[in-house]
Amino acid sequence: MGPGVMPMIEQLGLLEKFLEVSKENDVVSNFNEELQLTSTIGYTELAQRNGYPNYIISRPHLYDLFYSQLPKEKIHMNKRVVSIEQEEEGEAGGHVTITFTDKTTARGHILVGADGAYSAVRQSLYDQLHQQDKLPLSDKEEMPCASICLVGKTGPLSTEKFPHLLEKYCRFENVSGANKPYTWLTFCMPDNTICWMVIEHLHLMTNRTDIASNAEWGPGTTDAMIDKVKGFPIPSGAEGLTLADVINETPRELISQVALEGKFFETWYSGRTVLVGDGANIAIQDAIVLSNYLYNMCDSKPATITRAFEGYHQERVASARQNYDTSNRTRHLFRQRLVNGFIRFVFKYIPQMAWNYIFDSFYGDRPQVAFLPLVPDRGKIKAFPQRSLHLNDPPS
Ligand SMILES: Cc1cc2nc3c(=O)[nH]c(=O)nc-3n(C[C@H](O)[C@H](O)[C@H](O)COP(=O)(O)OP(=O)(O)OC[C@H]3O[C@@H](n4cnc5c(N)ncnc54)[C@H](O)[C@@H]3O)c2cc1C
C-alpha cells in the first residue's frame, strides 16, 4: 500500500492500527542468481515527496481493518454471484437483481461488481452486452497470461536464521534467474514471517483455457513447481539459504499456484451495473472515486446513475491505464528474452533521481473520500486535482 491509498486509510481513522500490522519498505533490491546486487530502487524519498512511504501488509490484516469499520449486518458471507439481471426501466425506476449459487437473490438500484479478475458480474454483464451487439471486440477476447506464480507466507521464523526480520524496514529482495525463465522474491512482514513468490515467465502468451487444458496443470502441479524451484538461492538470512528454507516453513494451505493474467477492459459500466478493480491500490482508488459520485446522487433515475458512472470512469480511466501499462512493462522486464535483458541492463543505470520523478507521476493520484473530513495533502509534490472532491462546487 502506498501514497495513493494512505490518505483514505487516514481519513477512516485507521492509520495507527494500519502501522501496527504493516512494515515500511524503503528499498527494493535486485540480485542476479549469484546473489550479487545488480540494482536498487529506493523509496526513501516517497514520504517527503509524495506524502507517505510504501508499506507491506498482509491481505488478512488489511481486510480485518476494513471489516472492523462496517456494520456486521451489511456483510453476507458465503454468497457467490452467478448471474445478474437488469430490469427494463419503468415508471417506478428499474432495478438490478443478482442470483447466488444457493439460488437466493438480492435486488437493488445499483450493482457494483468488485469481484476480482474473474468477475462473475463482469462476465454476466458482458454476455448481455454481447447479445445486444454492444460489447467492444477487445472485451470479448480472453485474458492473456504471461506467467505462472507460486506464492506463500511462512509461519513465524527464527530470527537467528533470518536476523533481518528484526530490521525496522521490510527487506524486499528480487532475484533474476540466470538462463532460466524465473524470478523469485522474498519480503518480510512485521510478525517475523516472510512472504515469498516465484514467477515462471511463459515464453508464449497463453490464456486460462490453454492452461486448464494442459495436462500438466492440476492439483499436483503445485508440488511439481515447488520441487523445481526449491533449490533457488535467496539473499536473505544466513548464508547458503534457498527457497526450500522458506517453503519448508510455510503451512501447505498458505501456498498457492496461480496464473497471472490481466488485460485492460474498455467497458466499465452499463445500465445499473458498474465494475471496480483490478489491482490492489487501483481497486481501492476506484472505490473511493466511485463512492464520491454515488454519494452525490440526488435520486436513482437511470440518467442520474449513468452520469455518476460516467464521471467515475472519466476520473479513473487514465490512471488505471497507466497502472496497467506500468505493470505490464515491469513484467516484461523480468522475462528472459534478449531485448528484456538489454532493458534490465539499462534499468541498472537509472539514477534514483529519475525514479523519484517516475514515482511523482505514479503517486500523484491520491484520491480522498469527499464525504469524510479531508486530511492535509502531505508531501512536497502536490496531489493531482481530484474532480470528485468538487462535485458540488458552483461552475467557475
Ligand atoms: C499471487 C498474487 C500476488 C499478488 N501480490 C500483490 C501484491 O503484493 N501487491 C499488490 O498490490 N497486488 C498484488 N496482487 C494483485 C492484487 O491481489 C489484485 O490486483 C487485487 O486483489 C484486486 O482487487 P479486487 O478487489 O479487484 O479483486 P480481489 O482482491 O480478487 O477480490 C475479489 C473478491 O470478490 C470475491 N468474489 C469473486 N467471485 C465472486 C462471486 N462470483 N460472487 C461473490 N464474490 C466473489 C472474492 O472472494 C474476493 O473476495 C497479487 C495477485 C496475485 C494473484
Short mmCIF file of C-alpha atoms and ligand atoms in Angstrom, two decimals:
data_model
loop_
_atom_site.label_atom_id
_atom_site.label_comp_id
_atom_site.label_asym_id
_atom_site.label_seq_id
_atom_site.Cartn_x
_atom_site.Cartn_y
_atom_site.Cartn_z
CA MET A 1 0.00 0.00 0.00
CA GLY A 2 1.47 3.35 -0.98
CA PRO A 3 0.79 7.09 -1.08
CA GLY A 4 -2.15 6.52 -3.45
CA VAL A 5 -4.36 4.93 -0.79
CA MET A 6 -2.89 6.10 2.51
CA PRO A 7 -4.90 9.37 2.65
CA MET A 8 -8.10 7.28 2.68
CA ILE A 9 -6.70 5.00 5.43
CA GLU A 10 -6.00 8.16 7.42
CA GLN A 11 -9.46 9.60 6.70
CA LEU A 12 -11.02 6.43 8.09
CA GLY A 13 -9.03 6.89 11.31
CA LEU A 14 -7.20 3.61 10.65
CA LEU A 15 -3.65 4.90 10.27
CA GLU A 16 -2.45 3.95 13.75
CA LYS A 17 -3.83 0.41 13.53
CA PHE A 18 -2.50 0.08 9.98
CA LEU A 19 1.02 0.97 11.14
CA GLU A 20 0.85 -1.70 13.86
CA VAL A 21 0.31 -4.52 11.36
CA SER A 22 2.36 -3.32 8.40
CA LYS A 23 6.06 -2.79 7.70
CA GLU A 24 7.60 0.10 5.82
CA ASN A 25 9.53 -0.76 2.67
CA ASP A 26 12.26 1.68 1.74
CA VAL A 27 14.16 -0.18 -0.96
CA VAL A 28 13.70 -2.97 -3.50
CA SER A 29 16.98 -4.82 -4.13
CA ASN A 30 17.56 -6.77 -7.34
CA PHE A 31 20.07 -9.62 -7.43
CA ASN A 32 21.42 -12.00 -10.04
CA GLU A 33 21.49 -15.72 -9.37
CA GLU A 34 24.97 -15.48 -7.86
CA LEU A 35 23.30 -13.19 -5.34
CA GLN A 36 25.27 -10.15 -6.43
CA LEU A 37 23.31 -6.95 -6.02
CA THR A 38 22.60 -5.62 -9.53
CA SER A 39 20.36 -2.63 -8.82
CA THR A 40 18.18 -1.00 -6.20
CA ILE A 41 15.07 1.13 -6.31
CA GLY A 42 14.83 3.42 -3.32
CA TYR A 43 11.56 4.59 -1.83
CA THR A 44 13.25 6.66 0.87
CA GLU A 45 12.03 9.99 -0.52
CA LEU A 46 8.47 8.85 -1.05
CA ALA A 47 7.12 10.18 2.25
CA GLN A 48 8.79 13.57 1.81
CA ARG A 49 7.80 13.95 -1.85
CA ASN A 50 4.51 12.07 -2.09
CA GLY A 51 3.19 12.19 1.43
CA TYR A 52 3.52 8.60 2.65
CA PRO A 53 6.00 5.74 2.37
CA ASN A 54 5.26 2.33 0.88
CA TYR A 55 4.03 -0.33 3.27
CA ILE A 56 3.81 -4.09 3.13
CA ILE A 57 0.72 -5.52 4.77
CA SER A 58 -0.77 -8.99 4.53
CA ARG A 59 -4.19 -9.25 2.96
CA PRO A 60 -5.99 -10.72 6.05
CA HIS A 61 -4.73 -7.83 8.19
CA LEU A 62 -5.97 -5.28 5.66
CA TYR A 63 -9.37 -6.99 5.37
CA ASP A 64 -9.71 -7.07 9.17
CA LEU A 65 -9.06 -3.32 9.35
CA PHE A 66 -11.79 -2.51 6.83
CA TYR A 67 -14.14 -5.13 8.24
CA SER A 68 -13.84 -3.60 11.72
CA GLN A 69 -15.39 -0.39 10.35
CA LEU A 70 -18.51 -1.99 8.89
CA PRO A 71 -21.82 -2.84 10.50
CA LYS A 72 -21.81 -6.65 10.56
CA GLU A 73 -25.37 -6.96 9.22
CA LYS A 74 -24.22 -5.29 5.98
CA ILE A 75 -21.91 -8.19 5.08
CA HIS A 76 -23.19 -11.54 3.81
CA MET A 77 -20.53 -14.22 3.70
CA ASN A 78 -20.52 -17.34 1.51
CA LYS A 79 -22.64 -15.82 -1.22
CA ARG A 80 -21.33 -16.45 -4.73
CA VAL A 81 -22.90 -14.44 -7.54
CA VAL A 82 -23.71 -16.48 -10.62
CA SER A 83 -25.72 -14.05 -12.71
CA ILE A 84 -27.18 -10.59 -12.87
CA GLU A 85 -30.34 -9.30 -14.45
CA GLN A 86 -31.07 -5.67 -15.24
CA GLU A 87 -34.76 -4.85 -15.43
CA GLU A 88 -36.26 -2.63 -18.09
CA GLU A 89 -36.53 0.92 -16.79
CA GLY A 90 -40.18 1.53 -15.80
CA GLU A 91 -42.14 4.35 -14.19
CA ALA A 92 -41.09 3.17 -10.74
CA GLY A 93 -37.45 3.06 -11.80
CA GLY A 94 -35.58 -0.09 -12.71
CA HIS A 95 -33.66 -2.47 -10.53
CA VAL A 96 -30.87 -4.95 -10.86
CA THR A 97 -31.14 -8.44 -9.41
CA ILE A 98 -28.29 -10.81 -8.61
CA THR A 99 -28.66 -14.54 -8.20
CA PHE A 100 -26.34 -16.56 -5.98
CA THR A 101 -25.24 -20.19 -6.20
CA ASP A 102 -27.61 -21.04 -3.31
CA LYS A 103 -30.48 -19.83 -5.55
CA THR A 104 -31.24 -16.82 -3.34
CA THR A 105 -31.43 -13.39 -4.94
CA ALA A 106 -30.85 -9.75 -3.99
CA ARG A 107 -32.32 -6.71 -5.66
CA GLY A 108 -31.20 -3.08 -5.65
CA HIS A 109 -30.87 0.16 -7.61
CA ILE A 110 -27.17 -0.26 -8.34
CA LEU A 111 -24.78 -3.19 -8.53
CA VAL A 112 -21.06 -2.65 -8.00
CA GLY A 113 -19.04 -5.62 -9.23
CA ALA A 114 -15.85 -5.78 -7.16
CA ASP A 115 -15.32 -9.50 -7.60
CA GLY A 116 -11.81 -9.68 -8.95
CA ALA A 117 -10.06 -10.77 -12.10
CA TYR A 118 -12.70 -13.39 -12.94
CA SER A 119 -15.64 -11.22 -12.01
CA ALA A 120 -18.95 -13.04 -12.45
CA VAL A 121 -20.65 -9.65 -12.55
CA ARG A 122 -18.45 -8.56 -15.46
CA GLN A 123 -18.97 -11.86 -17.26
CA SER A 124 -22.73 -11.69 -16.90
CA LEU A 125 -22.85 -8.03 -17.93
CA TYR A 126 -20.62 -8.69 -20.94
CA ASP A 127 -22.76 -11.67 -22.03
CA GLN A 128 -25.79 -9.38 -22.10
CA LEU A 129 -23.96 -6.62 -23.97
CA HIS A 130 -22.61 -9.18 -26.42
CA GLN A 131 -26.13 -10.40 -27.15
CA GLN A 132 -27.17 -6.80 -27.78
CA ASP A 133 -24.13 -6.33 -30.01
CA LYS A 134 -22.84 -3.59 -27.71
CA LEU A 135 -19.61 -5.18 -26.48
CA PRO A 136 -16.35 -3.87 -28.00
CA LEU A 137 -14.27 -6.52 -29.73
CA SER A 138 -11.35 -6.20 -27.31
CA ASP A 139 -13.62 -7.01 -24.36
CA LYS A 140 -14.60 -10.30 -25.98
CA GLU A 141 -11.04 -11.60 -26.02
CA GLU A 142 -9.79 -13.89 -23.27
CA MET A 143 -7.31 -12.52 -20.74
CA PRO A 144 -3.75 -13.31 -21.75
CA CYS A 145 -1.47 -14.97 -19.25
CA ALA A 146 2.27 -14.25 -19.29
CA SER A 147 3.38 -16.05 -16.17
CA ILE A 148 2.62 -18.62 -13.51
CA CYS A 149 3.27 -17.80 -9.95
CA LEU A 150 3.84 -19.77 -6.76
CA VAL A 151 3.22 -17.78 -3.56
CA GLY A 152 3.34 -18.44 0.14
CA LYS A 153 3.64 -16.91 3.59
CA THR A 154 5.76 -18.66 6.21
CA GLY A 155 4.86 -19.10 9.85
CA PRO A 156 6.96 -17.10 12.39
CA LEU A 157 10.65 -17.74 11.71
CA SER A 158 13.79 -17.95 13.82
CA THR A 159 15.43 -14.53 13.97
CA GLU A 160 18.78 -16.28 14.34
CA LYS A 161 18.42 -17.85 10.93
CA PHE A 162 16.70 -14.75 9.46
CA PRO A 163 18.18 -11.85 11.51
CA HIS A 164 16.94 -9.23 9.02
CA LEU A 165 13.40 -9.85 10.28
CA LEU A 166 14.37 -7.65 13.23
CA GLU A 167 15.20 -4.71 10.96
CA LYS A 168 12.92 -1.70 11.02
CA TYR A 169 12.29 -1.77 7.28
CA CYS A 170 10.99 -4.61 5.20
CA ARG A 171 13.66 -6.18 3.01
CA PHE A 172 12.23 -6.68 -0.44
CA GLU A 173 14.62 -8.83 -2.45
CA ASN A 174 14.19 -9.87 -6.03
CA VAL A 175 16.38 -12.46 -7.80
CA SER A 176 16.50 -12.98 -11.58
CA GLY A 177 17.41 -16.47 -12.71
CA ALA A 178 20.40 -16.99 -14.98
CA ASN A 179 19.31 -18.70 -18.18
CA LYS A 180 16.07 -19.81 -16.66
CA PRO A 181 12.67 -18.17 -17.04
CA TYR A 182 12.18 -17.49 -13.33
CA THR A 183 12.34 -14.60 -10.94
CA TRP A 184 11.74 -15.02 -7.23
CA LEU A 185 11.31 -12.59 -4.41
CA THR A 186 11.05 -12.52 -0.66
CA PHE A 187 9.85 -9.78 1.66
CA CYS A 188 9.47 -9.71 5.40
CA MET A 189 6.35 -9.00 7.35
CA PRO A 190 6.00 -7.48 10.82
CA ASP A 191 5.09 -10.79 12.51
CA ASN A 192 8.53 -12.35 11.81
CA THR A 193 7.20 -14.07 8.74
CA ILE A 194 8.39 -13.94 5.14
CA CYS A 195 6.23 -13.75 2.03
CA TRP A 196 7.78 -15.37 -0.99
CA MET A 197 6.85 -15.58 -4.62
CA VAL A 198 8.30 -17.43 -7.61
CA ILE A 199 7.27 -16.30 -11.07
CA GLU A 200 7.71 -18.57 -14.07
CA HIS A 201 7.69 -16.44 -17.24
CA LEU A 202 5.96 -18.24 -20.07
CA HIS A 203 7.65 -17.95 -23.45
CA LEU A 204 4.39 -17.52 -25.26
CA MET A 205 1.34 -15.62 -24.11
CA THR A 206 -1.32 -18.14 -23.28
CA ASN A 207 -4.72 -17.99 -21.58
CA ARG A 208 -6.69 -19.72 -18.88
CA THR A 209 -8.38 -22.17 -21.27
CA ASP A 210 -4.99 -23.30 -22.61
CA ILE A 211 -3.58 -23.64 -19.11
CA ALA A 212 -6.59 -25.60 -17.86
CA SER A 213 -6.38 -27.93 -20.84
CA ASN A 214 -2.67 -28.52 -20.28
CA ALA A 215 -2.27 -32.00 -18.81
CA GLU A 216 0.48 -30.67 -16.56
CA TRP A 217 -1.84 -28.22 -14.79
CA GLY A 218 -3.76 -29.61 -11.83
CA PRO A 219 -3.54 -30.16 -8.08
CA GLY A 220 -0.20 -31.98 -8.41
CA THR A 221 1.40 -29.11 -10.30
CA THR A 222 1.97 -27.03 -7.17
CA ASP A 223 4.18 -29.78 -5.74
CA ALA A 224 5.93 -30.16 -9.08
CA MET A 225 6.68 -26.42 -9.17
CA ILE A 226 7.90 -26.50 -5.56
CA ASP A 227 10.30 -29.30 -6.49
CA LYS A 228 11.56 -27.32 -9.46
CA VAL A 229 12.28 -24.12 -7.54
CA LYS A 230 13.21 -25.11 -4.01
CA GLY A 231 16.96 -25.09 -4.72
CA PHE A 232 16.94 -21.45 -5.93
CA PRO A 233 19.26 -19.33 -3.72
CA ILE A 234 17.88 -16.42 -1.67
CA PRO A 235 19.85 -13.42 -0.41
CA SER A 236 18.06 -13.06 2.93
CA GLY A 237 19.16 -14.57 6.18
CA ALA A 238 22.12 -16.79 6.96
CA GLU A 239 24.46 -17.73 4.12
CA GLY A 240 23.56 -20.52 1.73
CA LEU A 241 19.79 -20.37 2.15
CA THR A 242 17.50 -21.41 -0.64
CA LEU A 243 13.78 -21.12 -1.26
CA ALA A 244 13.43 -24.51 0.47
CA ASP A 245 14.28 -22.75 3.75
CA VAL A 246 11.16 -20.60 3.48
CA ILE A 247 8.93 -23.10 1.66
CA ASN A 248 9.52 -25.71 4.39
CA GLU A 249 8.38 -23.15 6.98
CA THR A 250 5.16 -22.38 5.09
CA PRO A 251 1.94 -24.17 6.06
CA ARG A 252 0.77 -26.07 2.97
CA GLU A 253 -2.60 -24.28 2.94
CA LEU A 254 -0.74 -20.96 2.64
CA ILE A 255 0.93 -21.98 -0.62
CA SER A 256 -0.90 -21.25 -3.88
CA GLN A 257 -0.13 -21.54 -7.52
CA VAL A 258 -1.87 -19.04 -9.79
CA ALA A 259 -1.76 -17.94 -13.39
CA LEU A 260 -1.04 -14.20 -13.51
CA GLU A 261 -3.39 -12.77 -16.06
CA GLY A 262 -4.53 -9.35 -16.94
CA LYS A 263 -5.91 -7.08 -19.57
CA PHE A 264 -7.40 -3.66 -19.77
CA PHE A 265 -11.18 -3.79 -20.16
CA GLU A 266 -12.86 -0.98 -22.06
CA THR A 267 -16.37 -1.41 -20.67
CA TRP A 268 -16.70 -0.36 -17.04
CA TYR A 269 -20.46 0.08 -16.71
CA SER A 270 -23.80 -0.38 -18.35
CA GLY A 271 -27.30 0.34 -17.11
CA ARG A 272 -27.29 0.00 -13.34
CA THR A 273 -24.12 -2.10 -13.08
CA VAL A 274 -20.58 -0.81 -12.63
CA LEU A 275 -17.21 -2.54 -12.14
CA VAL A 276 -14.26 -1.67 -9.86
CA GLY A 277 -10.73 -3.15 -9.56
CA ASP A 278 -8.41 -4.83 -10.52
CA GLY A 279 -5.03 -4.03 -8.92
CA ALA A 280 -4.77 -3.70 -5.15
CA ASN A 281 -4.19 0.07 -4.91
CA ILE A 282 -6.18 0.68 -8.08
CA ALA A 283 -9.22 -1.20 -6.80
CA ILE A 284 -9.25 0.88 -3.63
CA GLN A 285 -8.83 4.15 -5.53
CA ASP A 286 -11.67 3.14 -7.85
CA ALA A 287 -13.88 2.52 -4.83
CA ILE A 288 -13.04 5.92 -3.33
CA VAL A 289 -13.89 7.83 -6.51
CA LEU A 290 -17.00 5.79 -7.31
CA SER A 291 -18.35 6.29 -3.79
CA ASN A 292 -17.88 10.06 -4.15
CA TYR A 293 -20.08 10.02 -7.27
CA LEU A 294 -22.67 7.70 -5.70
CA TYR A 295 -22.83 9.80 -2.54
CA ASN A 296 -23.52 12.86 -4.63
CA MET A 297 -26.52 11.35 -6.49
CA CYS A 298 -29.83 13.04 -5.74
CA ASP A 299 -32.03 10.14 -6.99
CA SER A 300 -31.73 6.70 -8.56
CA LYS A 301 -33.09 7.56 -12.01
CA PRO A 302 -31.24 5.99 -14.95
CA ALA A 303 -29.86 9.33 -16.18
CA THR A 304 -28.50 10.18 -12.72
CA ILE A 305 -26.88 6.75 -12.42
CA THR A 306 -25.32 6.99 -15.88
CA ARG A 307 -23.94 10.45 -15.04
CA ALA A 308 -22.36 9.11 -11.86
CA PHE A 309 -20.83 6.06 -13.61
CA GLU A 310 -19.61 8.24 -16.46
CA GLY A 311 -17.95 10.67 -14.03
CA TYR A 312 -16.27 7.78 -12.22
CA HIS A 313 -14.98 6.28 -15.49
CA GLN A 314 -13.66 9.61 -16.75
CA GLU A 315 -11.86 10.30 -13.50
CA ARG A 316 -10.25 6.88 -13.23
CA VAL A 317 -9.53 5.65 -16.73
CA ALA A 318 -6.18 7.40 -17.34
CA SER A 319 -4.74 6.31 -14.03
CA ALA A 320 -5.97 2.73 -14.41
CA ARG A 321 -4.48 2.60 -17.90
CA GLN A 322 -1.14 4.00 -16.67
CA ASN A 323 -1.03 1.41 -13.88
CA TYR A 324 -1.86 -1.42 -16.22
CA ASP A 325 0.81 -0.34 -18.72
CA THR A 326 3.43 0.06 -15.99
CA SER A 327 2.85 -3.38 -14.50
CA ASN A 328 2.84 -4.87 -17.98
CA ARG A 329 6.19 -3.25 -18.74
CA THR A 330 7.62 -4.40 -15.39
CA ARG A 331 6.51 -7.96 -16.12
CA HIS A 332 8.31 -7.85 -19.47
CA LEU A 333 11.43 -6.52 -17.84
CA PHE A 334 11.95 -9.69 -15.90
CA ARG A 335 11.31 -12.07 -18.75
CA GLN A 336 14.28 -13.79 -20.26
CA ARG A 337 14.28 -12.68 -23.87
CA LEU A 338 17.30 -10.84 -25.23
CA VAL A 339 15.64 -7.47 -25.58
CA ASN A 340 14.46 -7.63 -21.99
CA GLY A 341 17.98 -8.48 -20.88
CA PHE A 342 19.02 -5.23 -22.52
CA ILE A 343 16.22 -3.34 -20.78
CA ARG A 344 17.37 -4.79 -17.46
CA PHE A 345 20.88 -3.59 -18.23
CA VAL A 346 19.61 -0.04 -18.83
CA PHE A 347 17.42 -0.30 -15.76
CA LYS A 348 20.55 -0.86 -13.66
CA TYR A 349 21.81 2.60 -14.58
CA ILE A 350 18.63 4.57 -13.99
CA PRO A 351 19.60 7.09 -11.30
CA GLN A 352 17.47 7.37 -8.18
CA MET A 353 16.52 10.91 -9.18
CA ALA A 354 14.83 9.53 -12.29
CA TRP A 355 12.95 7.01 -10.17
CA ASN A 356 11.75 9.86 -7.97
CA TYR A 357 10.26 11.62 -11.00
CA ILE A 358 8.60 8.38 -12.12
CA PHE A 359 7.13 7.98 -8.62
CA ASP A 360 5.89 11.59 -8.68
CA SER A 361 3.74 10.81 -11.70
CA PHE A 362 2.69 7.44 -10.32
CA TYR A 363 1.79 8.66 -6.84
CA GLY A 364 0.28 12.00 -7.80
CA ASP A 365 -3.06 10.24 -7.71
CA ARG A 366 -4.03 10.35 -4.03
CA PRO A 367 -7.83 10.40 -4.01
CA GLN A 368 -9.79 11.24 -0.89
CA VAL A 369 -13.32 10.46 0.19
CA ALA A 370 -15.34 13.63 -0.35
CA PHE A 371 -17.87 12.96 2.42
CA LEU A 372 -15.31 12.36 5.20
CA PRO A 373 -13.14 15.07 6.78
CA LEU A 374 -10.24 15.63 4.38
CA VAL A 375 -6.66 15.10 5.51
CA PRO A 376 -3.95 17.59 4.53
CA ASP A 377 -2.26 16.91 1.20
CA ARG A 378 1.06 15.74 2.57
CA GLY A 379 4.25 15.76 0.53
CA LYS A 380 6.28 18.27 -1.42
CA ILE A 381 4.72 17.21 -4.74
CA LYS A 382 1.07 18.19 -4.78
CA ALA A 383 -1.59 15.54 -5.41
CA PHE A 384 -3.27 15.65 -8.82
CA PRO A 385 -6.53 17.61 -8.86
CA GLN A 386 -9.45 15.32 -7.99
CA ARG A 387 -12.70 16.18 -9.74
CA SER A 388 -14.93 14.14 -7.45
CA LEU A 389 -13.91 16.31 -4.48
CA HIS A 390 -15.65 19.27 -6.11
CA LEU A 391 -18.91 17.86 -7.50
CA ASN A 392 -20.97 20.49 -5.74
CA ASP A 393 -18.76 23.47 -6.48
CA PRO A 394 -20.50 26.19 -8.49
CA PRO A 395 -19.30 26.26 -12.12
CA SER A 396 -16.37 28.64 -12.48
C1 LIG B 1 -0.31 -14.23 -6.36
C2 LIG B 1 -0.69 -12.80 -6.37
C3 LIG B 1 0.09 -11.91 -5.66
C4 LIG B 1 -0.24 -10.56 -5.65
N1 LIG B 1 0.52 -9.71 -4.92
C5 LIG B 1 0.20 -8.42 -4.87
C6 LIG B 1 0.97 -7.51 -4.10
O1 LIG B 1 1.94 -7.90 -3.44
N2 LIG B 1 0.61 -6.21 -4.10
C7 LIG B 1 -0.46 -5.75 -4.80
O2 LIG B 1 -0.74 -4.57 -4.77
N3 LIG B 1 -1.21 -6.59 -5.54
C8 LIG B 1 -0.90 -7.90 -5.60
N4 LIG B 1 -1.63 -8.75 -6.36
C9 LIG B 1 -2.73 -8.21 -7.14
C10 LIG B 1 -3.93 -7.99 -6.24
O3 LIG B 1 -4.17 -9.13 -5.48
C11 LIG B 1 -5.16 -7.70 -7.07
O4 LIG B 1 -4.86 -6.75 -8.05
C12 LIG B 1 -6.28 -7.15 -6.17
O5 LIG B 1 -6.57 -8.09 -5.16
C13 LIG B 1 -7.51 -6.89 -6.99
O6 LIG B 1 -8.54 -6.44 -6.14
P1 LIG B 1 -10.04 -6.68 -6.48
O7 LIG B 1 -10.82 -6.10 -5.36
O8 LIG B 1 -10.34 -6.21 -7.86
O9 LIG B 1 -10.23 -8.27 -6.51
P2 LIG B 1 -9.94 -9.38 -5.40
O10 LIG B 1 -8.98 -8.92 -4.39
O11 LIG B 1 -9.66 -10.61 -6.17
O12 LIG B 1 -11.35 -9.51 -4.65
C14 LIG B 1 -12.46 -10.08 -5.25
C15 LIG B 1 -13.40 -10.57 -4.18
O13 LIG B 1 -14.61 -10.99 -4.81
C16 LIG B 1 -14.96 -12.28 -4.33
N5 LIG B 1 -15.65 -12.97 -5.43
C17 LIG B 1 -15.11 -13.49 -6.55
N6 LIG B 1 -16.06 -14.03 -7.33
C18 LIG B 1 -17.24 -13.83 -6.69
C19 LIG B 1 -18.60 -14.15 -6.99
N7 LIG B 1 -18.95 -14.79 -8.10
N8 LIG B 1 -19.56 -13.80 -6.10
C20 LIG B 1 -19.23 -13.13 -4.95
N9 LIG B 1 -17.97 -12.80 -4.62
C21 LIG B 1 -16.98 -13.15 -5.47
C22 LIG B 1 -13.65 -12.95 -3.96
O14 LIG B 1 -13.89 -13.97 -2.99
C23 LIG B 1 -12.87 -11.77 -3.38
O15 LIG B 1 -13.15 -11.58 -2.04
C24 LIG B 1 -1.35 -10.11 -6.38
C25 LIG B 1 -2.13 -11.01 -7.09
C26 LIG B 1 -1.81 -12.35 -7.08
C27 LIG B 1 -2.67 -13.33 -7.84
#
